[in-house]
Amino acid sequence: MRTISRRRFLAGLAGLAAAGTGLGWLASTKRPAPAPARAAPQQLTPAHARLTPSPTRLPHGTTLATYTGHTDQVESLAWSPDGTRITTGSADTTVQVWEAATGAPIFTYRGHATKVWSVAWSPDGHRIASGSTGGTVHVWDARTGADAFAYLGHSGWVYAVAWSPDGTQIASGGIDGTVQVWDAASGARLLTYRGHTALVEAVAWSPDGRRIASSDDAGTVQVWDAQSGRRLLTYRGHTAAVYTVAWAPDGRRIASGSNDNTAQVWQATTGALLALYDGHTAGVEAVAWSPDGTRIASGSQDQMVQVWYALTGDDAFTYNGHSDWVYAVAWSPEGTRIASGSWDTTAQVWTAE
C-alpha cells in the first residue's frame, strides 16, 4: 500500500490563490480512441465478470466484483438510481451495462463511433446519456439500448454529461469551452453558458436543480444559475486543471479535484475553503460524496482511491485494487459500496462501510 502524504485541514479560508492552466498536459495524456463501425447492442458472456464471494459482513475495501468487459480504458461510470446496475463508458467506444451485485453483463451499447468520455443515468433509471470524443451526446433506453436521439450541439469532444435532478434537462460540457443545457426529451437547446476560457472538464447540478457547477482546464470552478446562465461564483483555489466537481448532498458544499494533486471542499455560496486533501501523489481525476455527506472518495492518476472525511480531510481508507489511473468513482445509492473505473480496463465494486 502506498504511503499517504500529510493532510491539512483549513477552516473558513477567505483568500484563495489564482489558478494556472493545464492544456499542455491534456495534449500529452488524453489519447484518441479507435472508431469501429456502428453496430446494434450486443449481449456479453459471463466470462466478462470475475466475482468474489461475499459473506454478510466484509472488511472495508473488499473487492466484490471486477468487471472486465471492456478492451480499453474505462473513462466513466454511474450507478443506476436503484443500485442494481452500473454503466461504464470506455475508450473502446462502447457503453456497457452490468449487474452491480454480480458483475454479470447485461448488454453493450455501440451507438458511438469514438471514445466514450462520460455517462450518466436519468433519475428515473429509464435512460442513459453518454458523451463522446466525436462531439455527440446520445440518449438511449437503459434496458434495451434503443436510441432516443443524439445531441449535436458541441463542436468537439464532450467530456461531461449530467441530468438535472428532475430528469427534464441535461447539461453537457466539452472541448469547445461551453456548457450547454438542453431538453432531455427532445434535445432542444435551452441555454449555452460561455463563462469558461478553456475546455470544460466536468459539470454537476446542485441537488435542488437551481445551480450548475462546471470546471475547466484553466483551473477554475464556476457556479452559475441553471435557468439564466448568470455566473454566481468563480472558485480559484486550484493551481492546475480541475478535472472533477461534485455537490454535497446538502447542496451547501462542493468538492473539486485537480491536476495539482489535491481535492478541495468549499462553500458553494462564498467559495470559502473548508478542507484540503493532499493524500494523492498525482492528479485527482474523480471525486464523489457518500450519500450521507460525511465522506468523499477520490480517484487519482496514482492508481489509488482514497476515502476521507469531508469535514476534516482526514484519511479513512486507501483502495489499491487498480493497476493504472483511476478515472471514475461513484458511491452506491445506499452508501455501502463504491465503484471505480480505471485505465487498466476494469471497473471494480468494493465495500465502503
JSON list of C-alpha atoms in Angstrom, two decimals, residues 58-63 295 307 316-319 331 338 350-353:
[
{"chain": "A", "resi": 58, "resn": "LEU", "atom": "CA", "xyz": [-16.73, -7.85, 4.94]},
{"chain": "A", "resi": 59, "resn": "PRO", "atom": "CA", "xyz": [-13.78, -5.58, 5.76]},
{"chain": "A", "resi": 60, "resn": "HIS", "atom": "CA", "xyz": [-13.67, -2.12, 4.21]},
{"chain": "A", "resi": 61, "resn": "GLY", "atom": "CA", "xyz": [-12.22, -2.24, 0.71]},
{"chain": "A", "resi": 62, "resn": "THR", "atom": "CA", "xyz": [-13.11, -5.87, -0.01]},
{"chain": "A", "resi": 63, "resn": "THR", "atom": "CA", "xyz": [-13.48, -6.30, -3.77]},
{"chain": "A", "resi": 295, "resn": "ARG", "atom": "CA", "xyz": [-17.06, 11.08, 3.35]},
{"chain": "A", "resi": 307, "resn": "VAL", "atom": "CA", "xyz": [-11.77, 7.64, 1.13]},
{"chain": "A", "resi": 316, "resn": "ALA", "atom": "CA", "xyz": [-10.30, 6.89, 6.30]},
{"chain": "A", "resi": 317, "resn": "PHE", "atom": "CA", "xyz": [-9.12, 4.26, 3.82]},
{"chain": "A", "resi": 318, "resn": "THR", "atom": "CA", "xyz": [-6.99, 3.61, 0.72]},
{"chain": "A", "resi": 319, "resn": "TYR", "atom": "CA", "xyz": [-8.14, 1.21, -2.00]},
{"chain": "A", "resi": 331, "resn": "TRP", "atom": "CA", "xyz": [-20.92, 5.56, -4.32]},
{"chain": "A", "resi": 338, "resn": "ILE", "atom": "CA", "xyz": [-18.03, 2.13, -4.18]},
{"chain": "A", "resi": 350, "resn": "TRP", "atom": "CA", "xyz": [-15.87, -2.85, -3.31]},
{"chain": "A", "resi": 351, "resn": "THR", "atom": "CA", "xyz": [-17.17, -2.40, 0.22]},
{"chain": "A", "resi": 352, "resn": "ALA", "atom": "CA", "xyz": [-17.33, 1.13, 1.63]},
{"chain": "A", "resi": 353, "resn": "GLU", "atom": "CA", "xyz": [-18.75, 0.53, 5.11]}
]
